[in-house]
Amino acid sequence: MHKRFRIAVMVTAVSLLAGLLGTAQAQTNMKISISIGKDSHQGVGIDTFAQEVEKRTNGRYKIQTFYSGSLGGERESIESVQLGTQELTLTSTGPVPNFVPEARILDIPFLFRDKAHARAVLDGPIGQELLTKFESKGFKALAWSENGVRHMTNSKRAVNSPSDLKGLKMRTMENPVHVAAYKGLGIVTTPMAFPEVFTALQQGTVDGQENPLSVIMAAKFDQVQKHLSLTGHVYSPAIILMNKAAFDKLAAADKTAFLEAAKVAAKANRDRVDVDDAKGVADLRSKGMQVVENVDKSKFMDQLKPVFEQFEKQFGKTNIDKIRNYK
Ligand code: EAX
């Protein structure tokens, strides 16, 4: 008994020492960023990713987390990851088509019935195949995550139907698919990086913007926007991107650790989106927003018919239908 105890103490001491030496010898720091604040679905995503990577690599990799666009907006962050000046970012697909055009198809309005449909497509063969398209552009796409279902806000009037959108000046993401669709709805589109949006709304440079409830709450847009309409006009995917060379340098087991960490992070991120969606309307109402909850989406889809026809030509009707009909 006594001897066994002594051996156990020795083993523990040796492994502790090895652990310490390991950490001291080879701790690699990496950066990950988001464009919105820490207390958000994306903040939960990158915080979870950092914890999981550290845990799964016994602290040999430390992920430093940057919030609120402190390393730049989403387009800049994607550029930095491509160049390798920053290893990682979690970003909406807003600016992604400018880097990986194949991903554009996911940004088509009213493509997905709901979040469950979108998640199934992204986690299934279509989404996984799309992840591989990032490789030739200098990225390792670790996992799809989620920004959420986008709704419209503005400072001018309640939006019940597309006719209410006519002439409204709205900030959009720097995304060609969104811009084309919103123009088709009669909106005067102003593409802009996210970190500039609050001030633009405050100063009246634009009348409105569109984002998921998660983002509207995290960015406190209720302080500068009166009206919210649950248009649910488009699902907004997010993605965890890593510099490809940085990923390729990892040992095989660490590659798995990063990929698994990204999956756990995406799950935590999606769970938070669900929590935000459940409480968002009540929360934003309590902060003074006027909310139109029952929006007739078919009116918006009718108005978008000519734009949908364009998209079918651009992306292939069969490709779009494959996503629409995915079960
Ligand atoms: O990713 O730019 C946007 O509107 C995005 O939804 C936001 O940065 C969160």
mmCIF file of C-alpha atoms and ligand atoms in Angstrom:
data_model
loop_
_atom_site.group_PDB
_atom_site.id
_atom_site.type_symbol
_atom_site.label_atom_id
_atom_site.label_comp_id
_atom_site.label_asym_id
_atom_site.label_seq_id
_atom_site.Cartn_x
_atom_site.Cartn_y
_atom_site.Cartn_z
ATOM 1 C CA MET A 1 0.000 0.000 0.000
ATOM 2 C CA HIS A 2 2.682 2.367 1.175
ATOM 3 C CA LYS A 3 4.907 1.561 -1.759
ATOM 4 C CA ARG A 4 2.090 1.925 -4.221
ATOM 5 C CA PHE A 5 1.296 5.349 -2.788
ATOM 6 C CA ARG A 6 4.931 6.417 -3.171
ATOM 7 C CA ILE A 7 4.930 5.304 -6.806
ATOM 8 C CA ALA A 8 1.711 7.187 -7.432
ATOM 9 C CA VAL A 9 3.213 10.374 -5.982
ATOM 10 C CA MET A 10 6.295 9.962 -8.132
ATOM 11 C CA VAL A 11 4.266 9.386 -11.286
ATOM 12 C CA THR A 12 2.160 12.447 -10.562
ATOM 13 C CA ALA A 13 5.256 14.572 -9.939
ATOM 14 C CA VAL A 14 6.896 13.423 -13.161
ATOM 15 C CA SER A 15 3.808 14.035 -15.257
ATOM 16 C CA LEU A 16 3.292 17.466 -13.659
ATOM 17 C CA LEU A 17 6.876 18.387 -14.458
ATOM 18 C CA ALA A 18 6.491 17.107 -18.008
ATOM 19 C CA GLY A 19 3.335 19.153 -18.340
ATOM 20 C CA LEU A 20 5.047 22.277 -17.062
ATOM 21 C CA LEU A 21 8.070 21.787 -19.294
ATOM 22 C CA GLY A 22 5.810 21.100 -22.242
ATOM 23 C CA THR A 23 3.929 24.340 -21.644
ATOM 24 C CA ALA A 24 7.081 26.352 -21.098
ATOM 25 C CA GLN A 25 8.754 24.918 -24.157
ATOM 26 C CA ALA A 26 6.053 25.167 -26.719
ATOM 27 C CA GLN A 27 3.160 27.445 -26.076
ATOM 28 C CA THR A 28 1.991 28.900 -29.341
ATOM 29 C CA ASN A 29 -0.277 31.934 -29.280
ATOM 30 C CA MET A 30 -2.851 32.496 -31.965
ATOM 31 C CA LYS A 31 -5.418 35.218 -32.515
ATOM 32 C CA ILE A 32 -9.126 34.906 -33.269
ATOM 33 C CA SER A 33 -11.497 37.839 -33.812
ATOM 34 C CA ILE A 34 -15.145 38.793 -34.197
ATOM 35 C CA SER A 35 -16.706 42.087 -35.273
ATOM 36 C CA ILE A 36 -19.274 42.242 -32.458
ATOM 37 C CA GLY A 37 -19.004 42.287 -28.643
ATOM 38 C CA LYS A 38 -17.995 39.498 -26.264
ATOM 39 C CA ASP A 39 -21.481 39.122 -24.768
ATOM 40 C CA SER A 40 -22.957 37.633 -27.921
ATOM 41 C CA HIS A 41 -23.508 34.401 -29.827
ATOM 42 C CA GLN A 42 -20.194 34.966 -31.616
ATOM 43 C CA GLY A 43 -18.413 35.801 -28.354
ATOM 44 C CA VAL A 44 -19.635 32.515 -26.919
ATOM 45 C CA GLY A 45 -18.358 30.854 -30.089
ATOM 46 C CA ILE A 46 -14.789 32.110 -29.908
ATOM 47 C CA ASP A 47 -14.554 31.835 -26.115
ATOM 48 C CA THR A 48 -15.599 28.189 -26.375
ATOM 49 C CA PHE A 49 -13.166 27.617 -29.234
ATOM 50 C CA ALA A 50 -10.289 29.067 -27.179
ATOM 51 C CA GLN A 51 -11.129 26.899 -24.149
ATOM 52 C CA GLU A 52 -11.527 23.750 -26.214
ATOM 53 C CA VAL A 53 -8.266 24.214 -28.119
ATOM 54 C CA GLU A 54 -6.367 24.844 -24.896
ATOM 55 C CA LYS A 55 -7.940 21.820 -23.238
ATOM 56 C CA ARG A 56 -7.443 19.510 -26.200
ATOM 57 C CA THR A 57 -3.784 20.505 -26.727
ATOM 58 C CA ASN A 58 -2.906 20.573 -22.995
ATOM 59 C CA GLY A 59 -2.278 24.284 -23.203
ATOM 60 C CA ARG A 60 0.277 24.042 -25.994
ATOM 61 C CA TYR A 61 -1.968 26.329 -28.053
ATOM 62 C CA LYS A 62 -3.371 29.488 -26.559
ATOM 63 C CA ILE A 63 -6.037 31.319 -28.521
ATOM 64 C CA GLN A 64 -6.237 35.052 -27.819
ATOM 65 C CA THR A 65 -9.732 36.396 -28.344
ATOM 66 C CA PHE A 66 -10.482 39.832 -29.839
ATOM 67 C CA TYR A 67 -13.958 41.347 -29.876
ATOM 68 C CA SER A 68 -15.867 44.324 -31.313
ATOM 69 C CA GLY A 69 -13.839 44.650 -34.476
ATOM 70 C CA SER A 70 -10.713 45.569 -32.506
ATOM 71 C CA LEU A 71 -8.655 43.790 -35.189
ATOM 72 C CA GLY A 72 -10.830 45.238 -37.973
ATOM 73 C CA GLY A 73 -14.208 44.557 -39.555
ATOM 74 C CA GLU A 74 -15.097 41.196 -41.047
ATOM 75 C CA ARG A 75 -13.600 41.835 -44.501
ATOM 76 C CA GLU A 76 -10.352 43.049 -42.955
ATOM 77 C CA SER A 77 -10.230 40.079 -40.594
ATOM 78 C CA ILE A 78 -10.719 37.625 -43.454
ATOM 79 C CA GLU A 79 -7.919 39.390 -45.339
ATOM 80 C CA SER A 80 -5.645 39.138 -42.293
ATOM 81 C CA VAL A 81 -6.363 35.428 -41.984
ATOM 82 C CA GLN A 82 -5.658 34.939 -45.680
ATOM 83 C CA LEU A 83 -2.348 36.798 -45.312
ATOM 84 C CA GLY A 84 -1.535 35.030 -42.039
ATOM 85 C CA THR A 85 -1.098 38.207 -39.963
ATOM 86 C CA GLN A 86 -3.884 36.765 -37.806
ATOM 87 C CA GLU A 87 -4.514 33.019 -37.610
ATOM 88 C CA LEU A 88 -8.261 32.830 -37.099
ATOM 89 C CA THR A 89 -11.559 34.638 -37.336
ATOM 90 C CA LEU A 90 -15.216 33.848 -36.815
ATOM 91 C CA THR A 91 -17.173 35.831 -39.369
ATOM 92 C CA SER A 92 -20.577 36.027 -40.939
ATOM 93 C CA THR A 93 -20.568 35.136 -44.627
ATOM 94 C CA GLY A 94 -21.193 38.830 -45.414
ATOM 95 C CA PRO A 95 -17.863 39.593 -47.089
ATOM 96 C CA VAL A 96 -16.997 35.943 -47.836
ATOM 97 C CA PRO A 97 -18.166 35.920 -51.511
ATOM 98 C CA ASN A 98 -15.432 38.438 -52.295
ATOM 99 C CA PHE A 99 -12.939 35.712 -51.365
ATOM 100 C CA VAL A 100 -14.767 32.454 -52.116
ATOM 101 C CA PRO A 101 -17.507 33.071 -54.703
ATOM 102 C CA GLU A 102 -18.869 29.517 -54.349
ATOM 103 C CA ALA A 103 -20.240 30.462 -50.919
ATOM 104 C CA ARG A 104 -22.553 33.126 -52.383
ATOM 105 C CA ILE A 105 -25.376 30.658 -52.862
ATOM 106 C CA LEU A 106 -25.908 30.464 -49.081
ATOM 107 C CA ASP A 107 -26.739 34.173 -48.872
ATOM 108 C CA ILE A 108 -29.834 33.977 -51.081
ATOM 109 C CA PRO A 109 -32.905 35.380 -49.259
ATOM 110 C CA PHE A 110 -35.628 32.915 -48.217
ATOM 111 C CA LEU A 111 -33.387 29.982 -49.224
ATOM 112 C CA PHE A 112 -33.831 28.113 -45.941
ATOM 113 C CA ARG A 113 -37.150 27.397 -44.253
ATOM 114 C CA ASP A 114 -35.701 27.878 -40.785
ATOM 115 C CA LYS A 115 -32.537 27.472 -38.709
ATOM 116 C CA ALA A 116 -32.929 23.702 -38.497
ATOM 117 C CA HIS A 117 -33.005 23.460 -42.297
ATOM 118 C CA ALA A 118 -29.944 25.712 -42.626
ATOM 119 C CA ARG A 119 -27.989 23.808 -39.985
ATOM 120 C CA ALA A 120 -28.791 20.479 -41.639
ATOM 121 C CA VAL A 121 -27.582 21.745 -45.027
ATOM 122 C CA LEU A 122 -24.388 23.239 -43.582
ATOM 123 C CA ASP A 123 -23.565 20.128 -41.552
ATOM 124 C CA GLY A 124 -24.489 17.800 -44.431
ATOM 125 C CA PRO A 125 -22.677 17.060 -47.700
ATOM 126 C CA ILE A 126 -23.493 20.426 -49.362
ATOM 127 C CA GLY A 127 -22.072 22.486 -46.524
ATOM 128 C CA GLN A 128 -19.071 20.249 -45.982
ATOM 129 C CA GLU A 129 -18.226 20.333 -49.683
ATOM 130 C CA LEU A 130 -18.407 24.150 -49.597
ATOM 131 C CA LEU A 131 -15.894 24.210 -46.739
ATOM 132 C CA THR A 132 -13.315 22.630 -49.046
ATOM 133 C CA LYS A 133 -13.660 25.540 -51.515
ATOM 134 C CA PHE A 134 -11.814 27.784 -49.083
ATOM 135 C CA GLU A 135 -8.566 25.821 -49.322
ATOM 136 C CA SER A 136 -7.358 27.116 -52.677
ATOM 137 C CA LYS A 137 -7.858 30.664 -51.360
ATOM 138 C CA GLY A 138 -5.499 30.252 -48.416
ATOM 139 C CA PHE A 139 -8.025 29.263 -45.746
ATOM 140 C CA LYS A 140 -8.799 26.191 -43.733
ATOM 141 C CA ALA A 141 -12.522 26.494 -43.002
ATOM 142 C CA LEU A 142 -12.842 24.677 -39.673
ATOM 143 C CA ALA A 143 -16.630 24.677 -39.305
ATOM 144 C CA TRP A 144 -19.821 26.481 -40.148
ATOM 145 C CA SER A 145 -21.235 28.391 -37.258
ATOM 146 C CA GLU A 146 -24.157 30.779 -37.178
ATOM 147 C CA ASN A 147 -25.048 34.435 -37.209
ATOM 148 C CA GLY A 148 -28.807 33.846 -37.320
ATOM 149 C CA VAL A 149 -31.955 34.790 -39.204
ATOM 150 C CA ARG A 150 -31.879 38.435 -40.253
ATOM 151 C CA HIS A 151 -34.645 40.958 -39.596
ATOM 152 C CA MET A 152 -35.006 44.616 -40.517
ATOM 153 C CA THR A 153 -34.815 47.674 -38.287
ATOM 154 C CA ASN A 154 -35.156 51.354 -39.131
ATOM 155 C CA SER A 155 -35.842 54.741 -37.621
ATOM 156 C CA LYS A 156 -38.622 55.842 -40.016
ATOM 157 C CA ARG A 157 -41.627 53.525 -40.087
ATOM 158 C CA ALA A 158 -43.083 50.126 -39.324
ATOM 159 C CA VAL A 159 -42.339 47.667 -42.106
ATOM 160 C CA ASN A 160 -45.231 45.330 -42.908
ATOM 161 C CA SER A 161 -44.716 44.760 -46.605
ATOM 162 C CA PRO A 162 -42.184 45.534 -49.334
ATOM 163 C CA SER A 163 -43.972 48.786 -50.201
ATOM 164 C CA ASP A 164 -42.870 50.119 -46.792
ATOM 165 C CA LEU A 165 -39.240 49.578 -47.810
ATOM 166 C CA LYS A 166 -39.396 51.784 -50.869
ATOM 167 C CA GLY A 167 -36.746 54.474 -50.630
ATOM 168 C CA LEU A 168 -35.531 53.414 -47.170
ATOM 169 C CA LYS A 169 -31.785 53.895 -46.941
ATOM 170 C CA MET A 170 -30.360 50.816 -45.351
ATOM 171 C CA ARG A 171 -26.906 49.652 -44.455
ATOM 172 C CA THR A 172 -26.185 46.218 -45.911
ATOM 173 C CA MET A 173 -23.249 43.904 -45.541
ATOM 174 C CA GLU A 174 -20.594 44.044 -48.236
ATOM 175 C CA ASN A 175 -22.307 41.123 -49.936
ATOM 176 C CA PRO A 176 -23.323 41.183 -53.618
ATOM 177 C CA VAL A 177 -26.204 38.719 -53.163
ATOM 178 C CA HIS A 178 -27.780 40.750 -50.358
ATOM 179 C CA VAL A 179 -27.289 44.010 -52.235
ATOM 180 C CA ALA A 180 -28.995 42.656 -55.374
ATOM 181 C CA ALA A 181 -31.936 41.300 -53.381
ATOM 182 C CA TYR A 182 -32.460 44.381 -51.222
ATOM 183 C CA LYS A 183 -32.379 46.606 -54.303
ATOM 184 C CA GLY A 184 -35.093 44.352 -55.688
ATOM 185 C CA LEU A 185 -37.142 45.157 -52.585
ATOM 186 C CA GLY A 186 -36.845 48.875 -53.291
ATOM 187 C CA ILE A 187 -34.264 49.586 -50.605
ATOM 188 C CA VAL A 188 -31.546 52.176 -51.167
ATOM 189 C CA THR A 189 -28.557 50.018 -50.261
ATOM 190 C CA THR A 190 -25.441 51.299 -48.510
ATOM 191 C CA PRO A 191 -22.847 48.551 -47.991
ATOM 192 C CA MET A 192 -20.723 49.255 -44.936
ATOM 193 C CA ALA A 193 -18.448 47.410 -42.518
ATOM 194 C CA PHE A 194 -20.157 46.470 -39.272
ATOM 195 C CA PRO A 195 -18.032 48.561 -36.860
ATOM 196 C CA GLU A 196 -19.331 51.727 -38.587
ATOM 197 C CA VAL A 197 -23.015 50.830 -38.405
ATOM 198 C CA PHE A 198 -23.969 52.131 -34.955
ATOM 199 C CA THR A 199 -22.635 55.625 -35.702
ATOM 200 C CA ALA A 200 -24.197 55.621 -39.171
ATOM 201 C CA LEU A 201 -27.593 54.831 -37.622
ATOM 202 C CA GLN A 202 -27.088 57.359 -34.842
ATOM 203 C CA GLN A 203 -26.146 60.155 -37.230
ATOM 204 C CA GLY A 204 -28.861 59.259 -39.718
ATOM 205 C CA THR A 205 -26.444 58.512 -42.552
ATOM 206 C CA VAL A 206 -28.692 55.493 -43.075
ATOM 207 C CA ASP A 207 -32.286 54.912 -41.905
ATOM 208 C CA GLY A 208 -31.941 51.258 -41.096
ATOM 209 C CA GLN A 209 -30.068 47.996 -41.177
ATOM 210 C CA GLU A 210 -30.836 44.279 -41.022
ATOM 211 C CA ASN A 211 -29.371 41.705 -38.666
ATOM 212 C CA PRO A 212 -30.360 38.765 -36.473
ATOM 213 C CA LEU A 213 -31.871 39.502 -33.035
ATOM 214 C CA SER A 214 -28.586 38.308 -31.498
ATOM 215 C CA VAL A 215 -26.657 41.049 -33.274
ATOM 216 C CA ILE A 216 -29.313 43.744 -32.744
ATOM 217 C CA MET A 217 -29.154 43.079 -28.986
ATOM 218 C CA ALA A 218 -25.367 42.714 -28.760
ATOM 219 C CA ALA A 219 -24.828 45.943 -30.710
ATOM 220 C CA LYS A 220 -27.574 47.795 -28.780
ATOM 221 C CA PHE A 221 -29.193 48.991 -31.992
ATOM 222 C CA ASP A 222 -32.366 49.559 -29.939
ATOM 223 C CA GLN A 223 -30.678 52.798 -28.818
ATOM 224 C CA VAL A 224 -30.672 54.154 -32.366
ATOM 225 C CA GLN A 225 -33.562 52.318 -34.082
ATOM 226 C CA LYS A 226 -37.291 52.629 -33.405
ATOM 227 C CA HIS A 227 -38.833 49.913 -35.594
ATOM 228 C CA LEU A 228 -38.124 46.206 -35.815
ATOM 229 C CA SER A 229 -39.877 43.897 -38.296
ATOM 230 C CA LEU A 230 -39.461 40.158 -38.106
ATOM 231 C CA THR A 231 -38.922 39.853 -41.840
ATOM 232 C CA GLY A 232 -36.696 36.779 -41.437
ATOM 233 C CA HIS A 233 -35.635 37.531 -44.991
ATOM 234 C CA VAL A 234 -32.368 35.645 -45.003
ATOM 235 C CA TYR A 235 -30.404 33.141 -42.969
ATOM 236 C CA SER A 236 -26.951 34.408 -42.102
ATOM 237 C CA PRO A 237 -24.320 31.693 -41.763
ATOM 238 C CA ALA A 238 -21.039 32.262 -39.991
ATOM 239 C CA ILE A 239 -17.792 30.388 -40.424
ATOM 240 C CA ILE A 240 -14.634 29.744 -38.435
ATOM 241 C CA LEU A 241 -11.698 30.402 -40.732
ATOM 242 C CA MET A 242 -8.039 29.646 -40.131
ATOM 243 C CA ASN A 243 -4.964 30.567 -42.150
ATOM 244 C CA LYS A 244 -4.259 27.461 -44.205
ATOM 245 C CA ALA A 245 -0.482 27.457 -43.720
ATOM 246 C CA ALA A 246 -0.932 27.768 -39.937
ATOM 247 C CA PHE A 247 -3.324 24.814 -39.981
ATOM 248 C CA ASP A 248 -1.087 22.720 -42.227
ATOM 249 C CA LYS A 249 1.813 23.210 -39.805
ATOM 250 C CA LEU A 250 -0.108 21.543 -36.956
ATOM 251 C CA ALA A 251 0.633 17.954 -35.963
ATOM 252 C CA ALA A 252 -2.085 15.516 -37.038
ATOM 253 C CA ALA A 253 -3.529 15.184 -33.512
ATOM 254 C CA ASP A 254 -3.608 18.975 -33.126
ATOM 255 C CA LYS A 255 -5.426 19.349 -36.435
ATOM 256 C CA THR A 256 -8.105 17.080 -35.016
ATOM 257 C CA ALA A 257 -8.116 19.106 -31.797
ATOM 258 C CA PHE A 258 -8.724 22.347 -33.730
ATOM 259 C CA LEU A 259 -11.463 20.795 -35.876
ATOM 260 C CA GLU A 260 -13.204 19.289 -32.858
ATOM 261 C CA ALA A 261 -12.882 22.547 -30.912
ATOM 262 C CA ALA A 262 -14.525 24.373 -33.827
ATOM 263 C CA LYS A 263 -17.447 21.927 -33.786
ATOM 264 C CA VAL A 264 -18.011 22.396 -30.060
ATOM 265 C CA ALA A 265 -17.731 26.174 -30.531
ATOM 266 C CA ALA A 266 -20.298 26.133 -33.347
ATOM 267 C CA LYS A 267 -22.708 24.187 -31.161
ATOM 268 C CA ALA A 268 -22.331 26.667 -28.276
ATOM 269 C CA ASN A 269 -22.765 29.533 -30.730
ATOM 270 C CA ARG A 270 -25.955 28.071 -32.215
ATOM 271 C CA ASP A 271 -27.366 27.341 -28.764
ATOM 272 C CA ARG A 272 -26.887 30.984 -27.821
ATOM 273 C CA VAL A 273 -28.613 32.083 -31.045
ATOM 274 C CA ASP A 274 -31.619 30.000 -29.970
ATOM 275 C CA VAL A 275 -31.618 31.631 -26.532
ATOM 276 C CA ASP A 276 -31.366 35.103 -28.099
ATOM 277 C CA ASP A 277 -34.149 34.362 -30.584
ATOM 278 C CA ALA A 278 -36.415 33.180 -27.777
ATOM 279 C CA LYS A 279 -36.017 36.327 -25.691
ATOM 280 C CA GLY A 280 -35.128 38.917 -28.352
ATOM 281 C CA VAL A 281 -38.533 40.422 -29.098
ATOM 282 C CA ALA A 282 -39.457 40.892 -25.423
ATOM 283 C CA ASP A 283 -36.008 42.271 -24.648
ATOM 284 C CA LEU A 284 -36.011 44.777 -27.505
ATOM 285 C CA ARG A 285 -39.612 45.830 -26.779
ATOM 286 C CA SER A 286 -38.695 46.479 -23.163
ATOM 287 C CA LYS A 287 -35.987 48.792 -24.480
ATOM 288 C CA GLY A 288 -38.520 50.780 -26.460
ATOM 289 C CA MET A 289 -38.555 49.229 -29.912
ATOM 290 C CA GLN A 290 -41.835 48.865 -31.805
ATOM 291 C CA VAL A 291 -41.987 45.350 -33.145
ATOM 292 C CA VAL A 292 -43.986 43.969 -36.069
ATOM 293 C CA GLU A 293 -44.024 40.233 -35.410
ATOM 294 C CA ASN A 294 -46.362 38.853 -38.078
ATOM 295 C CA VAL A 295 -44.853 39.673 -41.412
ATOM 296 C CA ASP A 296 -46.327 38.111 -44.544
ATOM 297 C CA LYS A 297 -43.152 36.713 -46.088
ATOM 298 C CA SER A 298 -44.876 35.653 -49.302
ATOM 299 C CA LYS A 299 -45.224 39.338 -50.286
ATOM 300 C CA PHE A 300 -41.467 39.774 -50.014
ATOM 301 C CA MET A 301 -40.854 36.594 -51.996
ATOM 302 C CA ASP A 302 -43.247 37.724 -54.735
ATOM 303 C CA GLN A 303 -41.452 41.041 -55.007
ATOM 304 C CA LEU A 304 -38.141 39.176 -55.280
ATOM 305 C CA LYS A 305 -39.216 36.974 -58.215
ATOM 306 C CA PRO A 306 -37.118 38.773 -60.856
ATOM 307 C CA VAL A 307 -34.086 38.678 -58.548
ATOM 308 C CA PHE A 308 -34.599 34.969 -57.862
ATOM 309 C CA GLU A 309 -34.621 34.375 -61.632
ATOM 310 C CA GLN A 310 -31.278 36.135 -61.869
ATOM 311 C CA PHE A 311 -29.886 34.013 -59.032
ATOM 312 C CA GLU A 312 -31.092 30.839 -60.750
ATOM 313 C CA LYS A 313 -29.132 31.819 -63.843
ATOM 314 C CA GLN A 314 -26.069 32.773 -61.803
ATOM 315 C CA PHE A 315 -25.906 29.840 -59.395
ATOM 316 C CA GLY A 316 -27.841 27.161 -61.277
ATOM 317 C CA LYS A 317 -31.444 26.302 -60.476
ATOM 318 C CA THR A 318 -30.525 22.698 -59.648
ATOM 319 C CA ASN A 319 -27.963 23.856 -57.077
ATOM 320 C CA ILE A 320 -30.491 26.151 -55.435
ATOM 321 C CA ASP A 321 -33.204 23.463 -55.499
ATOM 322 C CA LYS A 322 -30.786 20.954 -53.951
ATOM 323 C CA ILE A 323 -30.518 23.273 -50.943
ATOM 324 C CA ARG A 324 -34.216 24.221 -50.910
ATOM 325 C CA ASN A 325 -35.350 20.606 -50.968
ATOM 326 C CA TYR A 326 -32.718 19.205 -48.604
ATOM 327 C CA LYS A 327 -34.266 17.044 -45.895
HETATM 328 O O1 EAX B 1 -21.337 39.055 -37.915
HETATM 329 O O2 EAX B 1 -22.026 42.835 -40.622
HETATM 330 C C1 EAX B 1 -23.033 42.283 -40.142
HETATM 331 O O3 EAX B 1 -24.146 42.781 -40.234
HETATM 332 C C2 EAX B 1 -22.885 40.979 -39.403
HETATM 333 O O4 EAX B 1 -24.119 40.393 -39.234
HETATM 334 C C3 EAX B 1 -22.243 41.263 -38.067
HETATM 335 O O5 EAX B 1 -20.986 41.814 -38.262
HETATM 336 C C4 EAX B 1 -22.097 40.009 -37.245
#
